[in-house]
Amino acid sequence: MARSKDVRVTIALECTSCTWKETGGKSTGISRYTTRKNRRNTPNRLELKKYCFYCHKHTLHKESKK
């Protein structure tokens, strides 16, 4: 059986510069990545620079709330 407090957890990273922009009736969306982190090594929220498909550049992605 899996423990409720596993050391490795799956998290979602969300682009910080993207917002729900309305462009001609279409929303561009928000870039999201999924990854795993070790809860013991990184107890605070994870921040990584990743490529955003909506901004078309590398931006800061932060761990989103669940």
Coordinates of N, CA, C and O in Angstrom, one line a residue:
M1 N 0.8 -1.2 0.0 CA 0.0 0.0 0.0 C 0.9 1.2 0.0 O 1.9 1.3 0.6
A2 N 0.4 2.3 -0.7 CA 1.2 3.5 -0.8 C 0.9 4.3 0.5 O -0.2 4.4 1.0
R3 N 2.0 5.0 0.9 CA 1.8 5.9 2.1 C 1.2 7.2 1.7 O 1.3 7.6 0.5
S4 N 0.5 7.8 2.6 CA -0.1 9.1 2.2 C 0.9 10.2 2.1 O 0.7 11.2 1.5
K5 N 2.0 10.1 2.8 CA 3.1 11.2 2.8 C 4.3 10.7 2.0 O 5.4 10.5 2.6
D6 N 4.1 10.4 0.7 CA 5.2 10.0 -0.1 C 6.2 11.1 -0.3 O 5.9 12.3 -0.2
V7 N 7.5 10.7 -0.4 CA 8.6 11.7 -0.6 C 8.5 12.4 -1.9 O 8.6 13.6 -2.0
R8 N 8.3 11.6 -3.0 CA 8.2 12.2 -4.3 C 6.7 12.5 -4.7 O 5.9 11.6 -4.6
V9 N 6.4 13.7 -5.1 CA 5.0 14.1 -5.4 C 5.0 14.6 -6.9 O 6.0 15.2 -7.3
T10 N 3.9 14.5 -7.6 CA 3.7 15.1 -8.9 C 3.1 16.5 -8.7 O 2.2 16.6 -8.0
I11 N 3.8 17.4 -9.4 CA 3.3 18.8 -9.3 C 3.1 19.4 -10.7 O 3.5 18.8 -11.7
A12 N 2.4 20.5 -10.8 CA 2.1 21.2 -12.0 C 2.8 22.5 -12.0 O 2.8 23.2 -11.0
L13 N 3.5 22.9 -13.1 CA 4.2 24.1 -13.2 C 3.4 25.0 -14.2 O 3.0 24.5 -15.2
E14 N 3.1 26.2 -13.8 CA 2.3 27.1 -14.5 C 3.0 28.4 -14.9 O 3.7 28.9 -14.1
C15 N 2.9 28.9 -16.1 CA 3.5 30.1 -16.6 C 3.0 31.3 -15.8 O 1.8 31.5 -15.6
T16 N 4.0 32.1 -15.4 CA 3.6 33.3 -14.6 C 3.3 34.5 -15.5 O 2.6 35.4 -15.0
S17 N 3.8 34.6 -16.7 CA 3.5 35.7 -17.5 C 2.2 35.6 -18.4 O 1.7 36.6 -18.9
C18 N 1.7 34.4 -18.5 CA 0.5 34.2 -19.3 C -0.7 34.5 -18.5 O -0.8 34.3 -17.3
T19 N -1.7 35.1 -19.1 CA -3.0 35.4 -18.5 C -4.0 35.0 -19.5 O -3.7 34.9 -20.7
W20 N -5.3 34.9 -19.1 CA -6.3 34.6 -20.0 C -6.7 35.8 -20.8 O -7.4 36.7 -20.4
K21 N -6.0 35.9 -22.0 CA -6.2 37.1 -22.9 C -7.2 36.8 -23.9 O -7.2 35.7 -24.5
E22 N -8.1 37.7 -24.1 CA -9.1 37.5 -25.2 C -8.6 38.1 -26.4 O -8.4 39.3 -26.5
T23 N -8.4 37.3 -27.5 CA -7.9 37.9 -28.8 C -8.8 37.4 -29.8 O -8.8 36.3 -30.3
G24 N -9.7 38.3 -30.2 CA -10.7 38.0 -31.3 C -11.6 36.9 -30.9 O -12.0 36.1 -31.7
G25 N -12.0 36.9 -29.6 CA -13.0 35.8 -29.2 C -12.4 34.5 -28.8 O -13.0 33.6 -28.3
K26 N -11.0 34.4 -29.0 CA -10.3 33.1 -28.6 C -9.4 33.4 -27.4 O -8.8 34.5 -27.3
S27 N -9.4 32.5 -26.4 CA -8.5 32.6 -25.3 C -7.2 31.9 -25.7 O -7.2 30.8 -26.3
T28 N -6.0 32.5 -25.4 CA -4.7 31.9 -25.7 C -4.4 30.8 -24.8 O -3.7 29.9 -25.2
G29 N -4.8 30.9 -23.5 CA -4.5 29.8 -22.6 C -3.3 30.0 -21.7 O -2.7 31.1 -21.8
I30 N -3.0 29.1 -20.9 CA -1.9 29.2 -19.9 C -1.0 27.9 -20.1 O -1.6 26.8 -20.1
S31 N 0.3 28.1 -20.2 CA 1.2 27.0 -20.4 C 1.4 26.2 -19.1 O 1.6 26.9 -18.0
R32 N 1.3 24.9 -19.1 CA 1.4 24.1 -17.9 C 2.3 22.9 -18.2 O 2.2 22.3 -19.3
Y33 N 3.2 22.6 -17.3 CA 4.1 21.4 -17.3 C 3.8 20.6 -16.1 O 3.5 21.1 -15.0
T34 N 4.0 19.3 -16.2 CA 3.9 18.4 -15.0 C 5.3 17.8 -14.8 O 6.0 17.5 -15.7
T35 N 5.7 17.7 -13.5 CA 7.0 17.1 -13.1 C 6.9 16.5 -11.7 O 5.8 16.7 -11.1
R36 N 7.9 15.9 -11.3 CA 8.0 15.3 -9.9 C 9.0 16.0 -9.1 O 10.1 16.4 -9.7
K37 N 8.8 16.2 -7.8 CA 9.8 16.8 -7.0 C 9.9 16.0 -5.7 O 9.0 15.4 -5.2
N38 N 11.1 16.1 -5.1 CA 11.4 15.4 -3.8 C 11.0 16.4 -2.7 O 11.5 17.5 -2.6
R39 N 10.0 16.0 -1.9 CA 9.5 16.9 -0.8 C 10.6 17.2 0.2 O 10.5 18.3 0.8
R40 N 11.5 16.3 0.5 CA 12.5 16.5 1.5 C 13.6 17.5 1.0 O 14.0 18.4 1.8
N41 N 14.0 17.5 -0.2 CA 15.0 18.3 -0.8 C 14.5 19.7 -1.1 O 15.2 20.7 -1.0
T42 N 13.3 19.8 -1.6 CA 12.7 21.1 -2.0 C 11.4 21.3 -1.3 O 10.3 21.1 -1.9
P43 N 11.3 21.7 0.0 CA 10.1 21.9 0.7 C 9.3 23.1 0.2 O 8.1 23.1 0.3
N44 N 10.0 24.1 -0.3 CA 9.2 25.3 -0.8 C 8.8 25.1 -2.2 O 9.1 24.1 -2.9
R45 N 8.0 26.1 -2.8 CA 7.5 25.9 -4.1 C 8.6 26.0 -5.2 O 9.5 26.8 -5.1
L46 N 8.5 25.2 -6.2 CA 9.5 25.1 -7.2 C 9.3 26.1 -8.3 O 8.1 26.4 -8.7
E47 N 10.4 26.7 -8.8 CA 10.3 27.7 -9.9 C 11.4 27.3 -10.9 O 12.6 27.2 -10.6
L48 N 11.0 27.2 -12.2 CA 11.9 26.8 -13.3 C 11.6 27.7 -14.5 O 10.5 28.1 -14.7
K49 N 12.6 27.9 -15.3 CA 12.4 28.6 -16.6 C 12.2 27.6 -17.6 O 13.0 26.7 -17.8
K50 N 11.0 27.6 -18.2 CA 10.5 26.7 -19.2 C 10.0 27.5 -20.4 O 9.7 28.6 -20.3
Y51 N 9.9 26.8 -21.6 CA 9.4 27.4 -22.8 C 7.9 27.5 -22.7 O 7.2 26.5 -22.5
C52 N 7.3 28.6 -23.0 CA 5.9 28.8 -23.0 C 5.4 28.9 -24.5 O 5.9 29.7 -25.3
F53 N 4.5 28.0 -24.9 CA 4.0 27.9 -26.2 C 3.1 29.1 -26.6 O 3.0 29.4 -27.8
Y54 N 2.5 29.7 -25.6 CA 1.6 30.8 -25.9 C 2.4 32.1 -25.9 O 2.0 33.0 -26.7
C55 N 3.4 32.3 -25.1 CA 4.2 33.5 -25.2 C 5.3 33.5 -26.2 O 5.9 34.5 -26.6
H56 N 5.6 32.3 -26.7 CA 6.7 32.0 -27.7 C 8.1 32.4 -27.2 O 8.9 33.0 -27.9
K57 N 8.3 32.2 -25.8 CA 9.6 32.5 -25.3 C 9.8 31.7 -23.9 O 8.8 31.2 -23.4
H58 N 11.0 31.7 -23.4 CA 11.3 31.1 -22.1 C 10.8 32.1 -21.0 O 11.2 33.2 -21.0
T59 N 10.0 31.5 -20.1 CA 9.4 32.3 -19.0 C 9.5 31.5 -17.7 O 9.8 30.3 -17.7
L60 N 9.3 32.2 -16.6 CA 9.3 31.6 -15.3 C 8.0 30.8 -15.1 O 7.0 31.4 -15.2
H61 N 8.2 29.5 -14.7 CA 7.0 28.7 -14.4 C 7.1 28.4 -12.9 O 8.1 27.9 -12.4
K62 N 6.0 28.6 -12.2 CA 6.0 28.3 -10.7 C 5.0 27.2 -10.5 O 4.1 26.9 -11.2
E63 N 5.2 26.5 -9.3 CA 4.4 25.4 -8.9 C 3.0 26.0 -8.6 O 2.8 26.9 -7.9
S64 N 2.0 25.4 -9.2 CA 0.6 25.9 -9.0 C 0.0 25.3 -7.8 O 0.4 24.2 -7.3
K65 N -1.1 25.9 -7.3 CA -1.8 25.4 -6.2 C -2.7 24.3 -6.6 O -3.2 24.3 -7.7
K66 N -3.0 23.4 -5.7 CA -3.9 22.3 -6.0 C -5.1 22.3 -5.3 O -5.3 23.0 -4.3

